mmCIF file with all atom_site columns, C-alpha atoms in Angstrom:
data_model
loop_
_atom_site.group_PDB
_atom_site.id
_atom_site.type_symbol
_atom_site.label_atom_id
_atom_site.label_alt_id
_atom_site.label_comp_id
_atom_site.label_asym_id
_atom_site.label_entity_id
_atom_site.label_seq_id
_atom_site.pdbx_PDB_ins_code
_atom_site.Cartn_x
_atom_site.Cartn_y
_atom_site.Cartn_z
_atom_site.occupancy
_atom_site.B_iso_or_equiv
_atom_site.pdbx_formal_charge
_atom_site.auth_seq_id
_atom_site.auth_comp_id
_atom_site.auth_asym_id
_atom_site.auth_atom_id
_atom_site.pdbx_PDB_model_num
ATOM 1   C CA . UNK G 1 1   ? -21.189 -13.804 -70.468 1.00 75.00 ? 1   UNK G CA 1
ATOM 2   C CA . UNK G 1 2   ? -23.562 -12.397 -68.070 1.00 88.00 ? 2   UNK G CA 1
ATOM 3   C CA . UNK G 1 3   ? -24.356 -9.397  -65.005 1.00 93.00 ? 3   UNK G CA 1
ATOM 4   C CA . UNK G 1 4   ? -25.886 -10.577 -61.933 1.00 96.00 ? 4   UNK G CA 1
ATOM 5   C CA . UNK G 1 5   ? -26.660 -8.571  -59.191 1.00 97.00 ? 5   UNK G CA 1
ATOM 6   C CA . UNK G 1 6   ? -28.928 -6.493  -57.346 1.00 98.00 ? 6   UNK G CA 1
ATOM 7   C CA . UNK G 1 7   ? -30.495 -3.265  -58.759 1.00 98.00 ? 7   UNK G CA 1
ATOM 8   C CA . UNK G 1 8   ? -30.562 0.525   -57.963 1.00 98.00 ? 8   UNK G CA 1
ATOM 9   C CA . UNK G 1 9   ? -32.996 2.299   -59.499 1.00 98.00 ? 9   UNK G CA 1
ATOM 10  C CA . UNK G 1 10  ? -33.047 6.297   -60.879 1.00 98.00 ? 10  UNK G CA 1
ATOM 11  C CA . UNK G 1 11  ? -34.692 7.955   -63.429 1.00 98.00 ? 11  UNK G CA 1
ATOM 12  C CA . UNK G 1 12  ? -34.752 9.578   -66.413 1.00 98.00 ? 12  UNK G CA 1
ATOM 13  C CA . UNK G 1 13  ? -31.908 12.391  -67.522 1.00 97.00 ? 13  UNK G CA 1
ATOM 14  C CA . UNK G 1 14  ? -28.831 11.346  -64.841 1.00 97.00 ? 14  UNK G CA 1
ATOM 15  C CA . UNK G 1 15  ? -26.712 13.190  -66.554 1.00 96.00 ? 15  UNK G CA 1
ATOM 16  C CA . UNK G 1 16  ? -22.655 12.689  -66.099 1.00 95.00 ? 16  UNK G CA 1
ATOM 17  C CA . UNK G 1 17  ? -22.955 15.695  -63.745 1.00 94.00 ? 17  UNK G CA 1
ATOM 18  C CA . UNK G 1 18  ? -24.148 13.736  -60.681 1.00 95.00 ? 18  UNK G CA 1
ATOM 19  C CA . UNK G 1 19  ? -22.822 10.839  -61.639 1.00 97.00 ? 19  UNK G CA 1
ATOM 20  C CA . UNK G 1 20  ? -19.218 12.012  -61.031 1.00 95.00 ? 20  UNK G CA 1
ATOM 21  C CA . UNK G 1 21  ? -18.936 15.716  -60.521 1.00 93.00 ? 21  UNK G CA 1
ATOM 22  C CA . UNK G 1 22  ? -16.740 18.296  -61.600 1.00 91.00 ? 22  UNK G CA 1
ATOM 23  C CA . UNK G 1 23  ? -15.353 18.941  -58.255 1.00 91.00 ? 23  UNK G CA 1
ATOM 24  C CA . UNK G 1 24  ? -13.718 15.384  -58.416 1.00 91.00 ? 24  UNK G CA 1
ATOM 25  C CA . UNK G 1 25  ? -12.209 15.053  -62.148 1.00 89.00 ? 25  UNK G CA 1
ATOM 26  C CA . UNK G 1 26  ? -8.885  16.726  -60.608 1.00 87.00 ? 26  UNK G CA 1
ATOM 27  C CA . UNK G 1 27  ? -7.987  12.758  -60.164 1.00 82.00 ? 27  UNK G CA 1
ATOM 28  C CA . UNK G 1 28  ? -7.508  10.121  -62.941 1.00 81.00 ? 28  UNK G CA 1
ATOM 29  C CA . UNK G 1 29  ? -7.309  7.126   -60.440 1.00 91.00 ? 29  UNK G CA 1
ATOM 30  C CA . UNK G 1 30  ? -10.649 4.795   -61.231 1.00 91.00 ? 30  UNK G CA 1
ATOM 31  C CA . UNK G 1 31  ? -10.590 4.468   -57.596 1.00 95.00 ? 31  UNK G CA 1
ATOM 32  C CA . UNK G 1 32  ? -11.001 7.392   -56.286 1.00 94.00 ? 32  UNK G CA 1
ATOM 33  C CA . UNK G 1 33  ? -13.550 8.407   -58.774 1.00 94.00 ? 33  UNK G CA 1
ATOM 34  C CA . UNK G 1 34  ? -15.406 5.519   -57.922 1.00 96.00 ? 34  UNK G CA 1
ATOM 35  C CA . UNK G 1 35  ? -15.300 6.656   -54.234 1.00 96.00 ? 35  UNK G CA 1
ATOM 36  C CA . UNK G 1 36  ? -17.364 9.707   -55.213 1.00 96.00 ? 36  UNK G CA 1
ATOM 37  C CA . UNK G 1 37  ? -19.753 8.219   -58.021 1.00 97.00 ? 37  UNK G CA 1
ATOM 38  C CA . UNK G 1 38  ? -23.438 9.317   -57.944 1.00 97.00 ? 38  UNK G CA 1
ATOM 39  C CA . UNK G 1 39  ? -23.114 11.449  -54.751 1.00 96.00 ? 39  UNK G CA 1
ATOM 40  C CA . UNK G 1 40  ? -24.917 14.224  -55.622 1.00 95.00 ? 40  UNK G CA 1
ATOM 41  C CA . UNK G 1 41  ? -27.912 11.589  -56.747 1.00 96.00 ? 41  UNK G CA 1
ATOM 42  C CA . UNK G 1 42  ? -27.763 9.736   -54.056 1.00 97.00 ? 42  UNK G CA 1
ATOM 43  C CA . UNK G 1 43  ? -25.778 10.243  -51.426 1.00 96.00 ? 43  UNK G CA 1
ATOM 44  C CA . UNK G 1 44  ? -25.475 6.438   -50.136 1.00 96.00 ? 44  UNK G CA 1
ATOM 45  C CA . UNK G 1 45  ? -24.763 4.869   -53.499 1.00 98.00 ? 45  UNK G CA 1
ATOM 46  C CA . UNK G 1 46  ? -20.718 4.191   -52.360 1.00 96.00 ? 46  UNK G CA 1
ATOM 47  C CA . UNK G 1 47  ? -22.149 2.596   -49.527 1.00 97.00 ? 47  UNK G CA 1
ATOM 48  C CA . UNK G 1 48  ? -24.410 0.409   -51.259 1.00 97.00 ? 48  UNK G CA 1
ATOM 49  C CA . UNK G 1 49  ? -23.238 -0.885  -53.911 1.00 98.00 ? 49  UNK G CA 1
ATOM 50  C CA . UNK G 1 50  ? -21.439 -3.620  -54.569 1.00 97.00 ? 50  UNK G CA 1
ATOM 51  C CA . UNK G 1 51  ? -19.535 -6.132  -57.338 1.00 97.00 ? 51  UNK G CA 1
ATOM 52  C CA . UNK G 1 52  ? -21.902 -7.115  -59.935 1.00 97.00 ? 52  UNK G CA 1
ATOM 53  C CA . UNK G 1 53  ? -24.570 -4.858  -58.985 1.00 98.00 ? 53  UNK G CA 1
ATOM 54  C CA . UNK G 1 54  ? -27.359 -3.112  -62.127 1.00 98.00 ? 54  UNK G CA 1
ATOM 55  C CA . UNK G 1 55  ? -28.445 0.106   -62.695 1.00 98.00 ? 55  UNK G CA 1
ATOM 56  C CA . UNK G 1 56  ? -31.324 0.439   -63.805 1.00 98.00 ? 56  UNK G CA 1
ATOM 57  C CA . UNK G 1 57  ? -32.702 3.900   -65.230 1.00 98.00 ? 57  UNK G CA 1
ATOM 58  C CA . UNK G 1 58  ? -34.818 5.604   -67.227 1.00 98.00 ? 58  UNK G CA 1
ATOM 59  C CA . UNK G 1 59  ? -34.770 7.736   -70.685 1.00 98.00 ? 59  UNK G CA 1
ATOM 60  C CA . UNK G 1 60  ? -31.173 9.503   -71.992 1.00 98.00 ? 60  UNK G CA 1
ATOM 61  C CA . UNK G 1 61  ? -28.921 8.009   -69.345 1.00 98.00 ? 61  UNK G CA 1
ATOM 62  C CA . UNK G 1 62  ? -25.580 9.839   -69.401 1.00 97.00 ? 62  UNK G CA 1
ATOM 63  C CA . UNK G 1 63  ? -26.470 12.600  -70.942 1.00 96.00 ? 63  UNK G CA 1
ATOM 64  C CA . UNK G 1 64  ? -24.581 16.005  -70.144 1.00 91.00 ? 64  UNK G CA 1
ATOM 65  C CA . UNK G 1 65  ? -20.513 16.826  -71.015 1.00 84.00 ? 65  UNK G CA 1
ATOM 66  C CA . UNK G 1 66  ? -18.846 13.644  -72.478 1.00 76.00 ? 66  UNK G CA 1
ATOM 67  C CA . UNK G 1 67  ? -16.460 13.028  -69.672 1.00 79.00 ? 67  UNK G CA 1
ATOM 68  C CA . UNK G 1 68  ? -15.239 9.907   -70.238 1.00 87.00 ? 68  UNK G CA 1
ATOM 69  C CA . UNK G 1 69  ? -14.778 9.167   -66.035 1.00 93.00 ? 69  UNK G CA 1
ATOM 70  C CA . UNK G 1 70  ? -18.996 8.722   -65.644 1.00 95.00 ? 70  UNK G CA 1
ATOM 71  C CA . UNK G 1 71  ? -18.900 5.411   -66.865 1.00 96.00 ? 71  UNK G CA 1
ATOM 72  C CA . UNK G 1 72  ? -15.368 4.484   -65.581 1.00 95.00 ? 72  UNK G CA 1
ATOM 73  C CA . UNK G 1 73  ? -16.648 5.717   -61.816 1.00 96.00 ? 73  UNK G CA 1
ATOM 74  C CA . UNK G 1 74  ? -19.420 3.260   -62.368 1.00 98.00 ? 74  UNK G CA 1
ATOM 75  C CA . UNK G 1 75  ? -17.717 0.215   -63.584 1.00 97.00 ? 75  UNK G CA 1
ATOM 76  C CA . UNK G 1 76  ? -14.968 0.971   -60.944 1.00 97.00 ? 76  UNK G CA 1
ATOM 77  C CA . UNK G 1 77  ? -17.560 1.542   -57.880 1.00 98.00 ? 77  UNK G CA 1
ATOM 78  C CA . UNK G 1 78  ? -18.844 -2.284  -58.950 1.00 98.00 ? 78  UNK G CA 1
ATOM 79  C CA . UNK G 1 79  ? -21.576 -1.886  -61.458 1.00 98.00 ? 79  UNK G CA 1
ATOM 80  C CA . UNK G 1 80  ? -21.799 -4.984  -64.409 1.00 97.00 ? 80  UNK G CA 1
ATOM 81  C CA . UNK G 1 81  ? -24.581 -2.984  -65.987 1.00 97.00 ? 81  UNK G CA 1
ATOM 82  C CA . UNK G 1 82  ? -26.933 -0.279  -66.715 1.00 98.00 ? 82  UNK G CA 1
ATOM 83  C CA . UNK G 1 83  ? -29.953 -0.763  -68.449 1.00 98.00 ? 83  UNK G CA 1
ATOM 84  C CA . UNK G 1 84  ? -32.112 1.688   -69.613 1.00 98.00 ? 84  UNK G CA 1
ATOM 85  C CA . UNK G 1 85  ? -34.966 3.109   -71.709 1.00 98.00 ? 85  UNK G CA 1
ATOM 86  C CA . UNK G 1 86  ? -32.121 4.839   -73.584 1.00 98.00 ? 86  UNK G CA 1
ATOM 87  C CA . UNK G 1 87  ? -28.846 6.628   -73.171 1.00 97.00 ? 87  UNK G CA 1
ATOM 88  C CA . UNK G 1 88  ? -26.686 9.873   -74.634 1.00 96.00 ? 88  UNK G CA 1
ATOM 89  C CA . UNK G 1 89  ? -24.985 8.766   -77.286 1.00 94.00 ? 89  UNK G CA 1
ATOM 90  C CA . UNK G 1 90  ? -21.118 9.458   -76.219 1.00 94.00 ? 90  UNK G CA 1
ATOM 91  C CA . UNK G 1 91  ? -22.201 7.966   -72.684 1.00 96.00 ? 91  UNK G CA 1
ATOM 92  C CA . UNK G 1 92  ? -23.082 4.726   -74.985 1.00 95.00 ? 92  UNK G CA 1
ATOM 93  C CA . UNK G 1 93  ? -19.796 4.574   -76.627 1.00 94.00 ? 93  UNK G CA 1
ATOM 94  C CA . UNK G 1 94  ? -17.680 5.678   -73.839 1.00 95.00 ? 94  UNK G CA 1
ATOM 95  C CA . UNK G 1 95  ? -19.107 2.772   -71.770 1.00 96.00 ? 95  UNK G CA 1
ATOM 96  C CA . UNK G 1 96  ? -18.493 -0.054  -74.019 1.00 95.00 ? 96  UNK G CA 1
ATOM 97  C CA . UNK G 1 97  ? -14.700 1.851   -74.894 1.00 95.00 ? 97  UNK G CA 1
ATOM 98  C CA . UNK G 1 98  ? -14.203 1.061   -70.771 1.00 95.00 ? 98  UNK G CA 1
ATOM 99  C CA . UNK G 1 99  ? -15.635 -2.473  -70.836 1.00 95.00 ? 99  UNK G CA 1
ATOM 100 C CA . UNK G 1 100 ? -19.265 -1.450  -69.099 1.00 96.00 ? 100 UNK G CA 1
ATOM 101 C CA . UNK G 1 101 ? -21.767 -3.328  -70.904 1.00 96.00 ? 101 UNK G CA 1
ATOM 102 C CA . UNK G 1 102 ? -25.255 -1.587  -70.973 1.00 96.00 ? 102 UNK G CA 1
ATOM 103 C CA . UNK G 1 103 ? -28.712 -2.694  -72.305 1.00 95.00 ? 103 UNK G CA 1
ATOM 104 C CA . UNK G 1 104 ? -31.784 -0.936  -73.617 1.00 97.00 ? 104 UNK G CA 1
ATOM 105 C CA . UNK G 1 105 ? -34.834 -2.518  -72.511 1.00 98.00 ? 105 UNK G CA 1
ATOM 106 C CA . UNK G 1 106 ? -38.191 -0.146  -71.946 1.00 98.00 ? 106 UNK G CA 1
ATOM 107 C CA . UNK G 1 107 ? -39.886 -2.819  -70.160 1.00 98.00 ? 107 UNK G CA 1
ATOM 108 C CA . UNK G 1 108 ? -37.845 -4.099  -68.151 1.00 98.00 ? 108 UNK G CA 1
ATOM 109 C CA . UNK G 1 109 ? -37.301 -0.906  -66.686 1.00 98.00 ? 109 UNK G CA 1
ATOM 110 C CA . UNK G 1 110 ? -40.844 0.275   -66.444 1.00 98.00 ? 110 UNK G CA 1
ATOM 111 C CA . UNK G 1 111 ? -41.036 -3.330  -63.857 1.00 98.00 ? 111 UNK G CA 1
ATOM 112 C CA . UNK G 1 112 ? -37.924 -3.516  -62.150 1.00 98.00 ? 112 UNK G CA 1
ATOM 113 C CA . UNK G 1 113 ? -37.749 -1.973  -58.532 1.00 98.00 ? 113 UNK G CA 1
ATOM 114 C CA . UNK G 1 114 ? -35.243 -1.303  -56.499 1.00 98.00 ? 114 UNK G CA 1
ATOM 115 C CA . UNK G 1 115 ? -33.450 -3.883  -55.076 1.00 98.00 ? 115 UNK G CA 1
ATOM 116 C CA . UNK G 1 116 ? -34.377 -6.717  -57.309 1.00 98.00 ? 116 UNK G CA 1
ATOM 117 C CA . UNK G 1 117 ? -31.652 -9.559  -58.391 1.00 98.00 ? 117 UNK G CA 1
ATOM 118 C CA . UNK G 1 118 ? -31.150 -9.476  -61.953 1.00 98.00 ? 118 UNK G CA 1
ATOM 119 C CA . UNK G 1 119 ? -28.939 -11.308 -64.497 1.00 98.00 ? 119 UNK G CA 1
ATOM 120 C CA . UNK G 1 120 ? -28.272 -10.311 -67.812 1.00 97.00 ? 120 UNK G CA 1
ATOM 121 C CA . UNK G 1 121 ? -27.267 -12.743 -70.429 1.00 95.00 ? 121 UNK G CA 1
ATOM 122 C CA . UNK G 1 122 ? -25.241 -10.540 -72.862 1.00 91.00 ? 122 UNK G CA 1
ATOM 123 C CA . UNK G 1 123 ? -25.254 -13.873 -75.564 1.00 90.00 ? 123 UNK G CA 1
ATOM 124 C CA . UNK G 1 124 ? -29.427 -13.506 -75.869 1.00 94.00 ? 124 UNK G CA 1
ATOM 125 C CA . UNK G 1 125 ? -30.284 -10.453 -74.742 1.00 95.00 ? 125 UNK G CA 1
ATOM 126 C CA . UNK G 1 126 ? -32.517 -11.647 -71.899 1.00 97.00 ? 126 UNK G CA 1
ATOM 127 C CA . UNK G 1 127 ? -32.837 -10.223 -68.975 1.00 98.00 ? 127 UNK G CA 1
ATOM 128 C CA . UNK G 1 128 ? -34.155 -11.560 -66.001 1.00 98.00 ? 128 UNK G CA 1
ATOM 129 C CA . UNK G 1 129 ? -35.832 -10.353 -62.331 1.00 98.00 ? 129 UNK G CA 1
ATOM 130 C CA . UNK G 1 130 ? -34.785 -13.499 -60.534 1.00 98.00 ? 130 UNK G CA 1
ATOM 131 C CA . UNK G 1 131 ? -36.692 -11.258 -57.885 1.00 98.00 ? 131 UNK G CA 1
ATOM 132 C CA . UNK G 1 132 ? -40.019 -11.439 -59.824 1.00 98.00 ? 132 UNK G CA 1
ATOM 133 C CA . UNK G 1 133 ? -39.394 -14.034 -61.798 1.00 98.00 ? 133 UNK G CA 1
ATOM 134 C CA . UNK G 1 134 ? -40.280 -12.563 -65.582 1.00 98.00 ? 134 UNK G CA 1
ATOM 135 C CA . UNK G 1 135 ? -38.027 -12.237 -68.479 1.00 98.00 ? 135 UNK G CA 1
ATOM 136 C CA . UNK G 1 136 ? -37.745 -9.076  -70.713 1.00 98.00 ? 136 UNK G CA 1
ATOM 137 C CA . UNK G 1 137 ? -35.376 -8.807  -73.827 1.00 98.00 ? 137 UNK G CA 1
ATOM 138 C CA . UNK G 1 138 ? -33.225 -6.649  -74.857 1.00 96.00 ? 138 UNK G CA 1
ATOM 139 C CA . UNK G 1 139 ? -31.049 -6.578  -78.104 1.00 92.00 ? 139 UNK G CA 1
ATOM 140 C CA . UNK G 1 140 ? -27.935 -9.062  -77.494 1.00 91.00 ? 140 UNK G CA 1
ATOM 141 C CA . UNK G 1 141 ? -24.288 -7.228  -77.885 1.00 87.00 ? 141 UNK G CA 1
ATOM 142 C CA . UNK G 1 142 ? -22.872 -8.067  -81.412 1.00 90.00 ? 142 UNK G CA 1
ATOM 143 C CA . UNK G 1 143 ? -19.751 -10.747 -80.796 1.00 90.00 ? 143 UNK G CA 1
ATOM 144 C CA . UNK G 1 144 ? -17.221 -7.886  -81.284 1.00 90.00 ? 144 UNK G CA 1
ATOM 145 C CA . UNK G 1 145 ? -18.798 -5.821  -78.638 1.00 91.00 ? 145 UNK G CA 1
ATOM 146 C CA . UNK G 1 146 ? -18.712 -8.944  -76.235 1.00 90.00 ? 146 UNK G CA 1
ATOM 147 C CA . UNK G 1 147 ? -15.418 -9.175  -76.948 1.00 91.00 ? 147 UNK G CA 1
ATOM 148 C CA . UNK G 1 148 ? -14.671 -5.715  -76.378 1.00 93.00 ? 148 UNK G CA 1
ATOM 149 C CA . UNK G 1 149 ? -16.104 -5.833  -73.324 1.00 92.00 ? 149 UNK G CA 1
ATOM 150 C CA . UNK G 1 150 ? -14.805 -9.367  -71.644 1.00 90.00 ? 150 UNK G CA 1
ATOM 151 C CA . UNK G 1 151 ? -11.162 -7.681  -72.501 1.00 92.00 ? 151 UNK G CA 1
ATOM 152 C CA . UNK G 1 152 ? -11.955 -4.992  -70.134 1.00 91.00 ? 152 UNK G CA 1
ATOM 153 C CA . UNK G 1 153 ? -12.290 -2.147  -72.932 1.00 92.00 ? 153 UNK G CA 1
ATOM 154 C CA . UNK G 1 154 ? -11.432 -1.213  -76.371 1.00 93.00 ? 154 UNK G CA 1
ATOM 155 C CA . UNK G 1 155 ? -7.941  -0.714  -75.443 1.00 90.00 ? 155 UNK G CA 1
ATOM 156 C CA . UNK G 1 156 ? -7.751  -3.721  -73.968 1.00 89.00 ? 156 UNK G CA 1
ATOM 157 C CA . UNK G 1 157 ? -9.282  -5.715  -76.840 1.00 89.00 ? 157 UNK G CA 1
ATOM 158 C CA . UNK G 1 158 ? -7.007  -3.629  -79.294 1.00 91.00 ? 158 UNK G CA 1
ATOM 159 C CA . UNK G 1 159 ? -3.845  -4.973  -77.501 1.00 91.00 ? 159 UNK G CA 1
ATOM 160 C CA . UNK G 1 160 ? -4.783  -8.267  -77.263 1.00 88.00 ? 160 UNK G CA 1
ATOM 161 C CA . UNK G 1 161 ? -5.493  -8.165  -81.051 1.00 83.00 ? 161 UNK G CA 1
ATOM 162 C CA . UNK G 1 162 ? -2.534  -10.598 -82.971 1.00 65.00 ? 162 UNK G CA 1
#
């Protein structure tokens, strides 16, 4: 299992605030959230982004209320992945709960830039800048959070438990 796409880059403290704001929570449909994701941040990210794509960001991603729709905008909008230098804690386990997979990797975010094609290769941990051509690693999701994850979400896995 793996993320491959093109990266956009932000820094440290995006808190759940700007990644979907307030003014937009009167709506449960992932779609419309998604529509609206990071646009306080960055105005253009709807228009950029697309299936597969990386985030890639600095310390205490997430971080604000524990609104459950910040990660679910993401995923939705097209994002495989976030890695960064760290992240809020309920942002960590509300993102794998939805099926995002995200990856803590210091280095590889201090090198990364904007734009670069990256895979992730959620089995090993390694992540690669196809772009630049090096290899950072990161600590590999545990089987059961793979799992959780391929099935779309902790719901998802639950239901398809026998």
């Amino acid at each position: 299992m793996q993320a491959h796409g093109k990266v956009l880059k932000y820094g440290d403290n995006v808190d759940t605030d700007v990644i979907i704001p307030a003014r937009y929570l009167n709506s449960f449909d992932a779609k419309e959230l998604a529509s609206h994701a990071m646009v306080d941040i960055d105005p253009t990210f709807v228009e950029r982004v697309n299936d597969g794509d990386l985030i890639v960001a600095g310390k205490n991603f997430g971080c604000g209320s524990s609104r459950e729709h910040a990660p679910l905008a993401l995923k939705t909008a097209g994002i495989s992945c976030i890695i960064a230098d760290s992240f809020a804690r309920i942002f960590y386990r509300n993102a794998i709960n939805i099926g995002l997979a995200i990856c803590e990797c210091p280095e590889a975010v201090a090198e990364i830039a904007e734009g670069d094609e990256v895979k992730v290769d959620y089995d090993t941990g390694v992540i690669t800048d196809v772009t630049t051509q090096k290899t950072y690693q990161a600590q590999p999701f545990p089987p059961f959070i793979q799992k959780i994850i391929t099935e779309g979400g902790l719901v998802n896995y639950l239901n398809n438990q026998e």
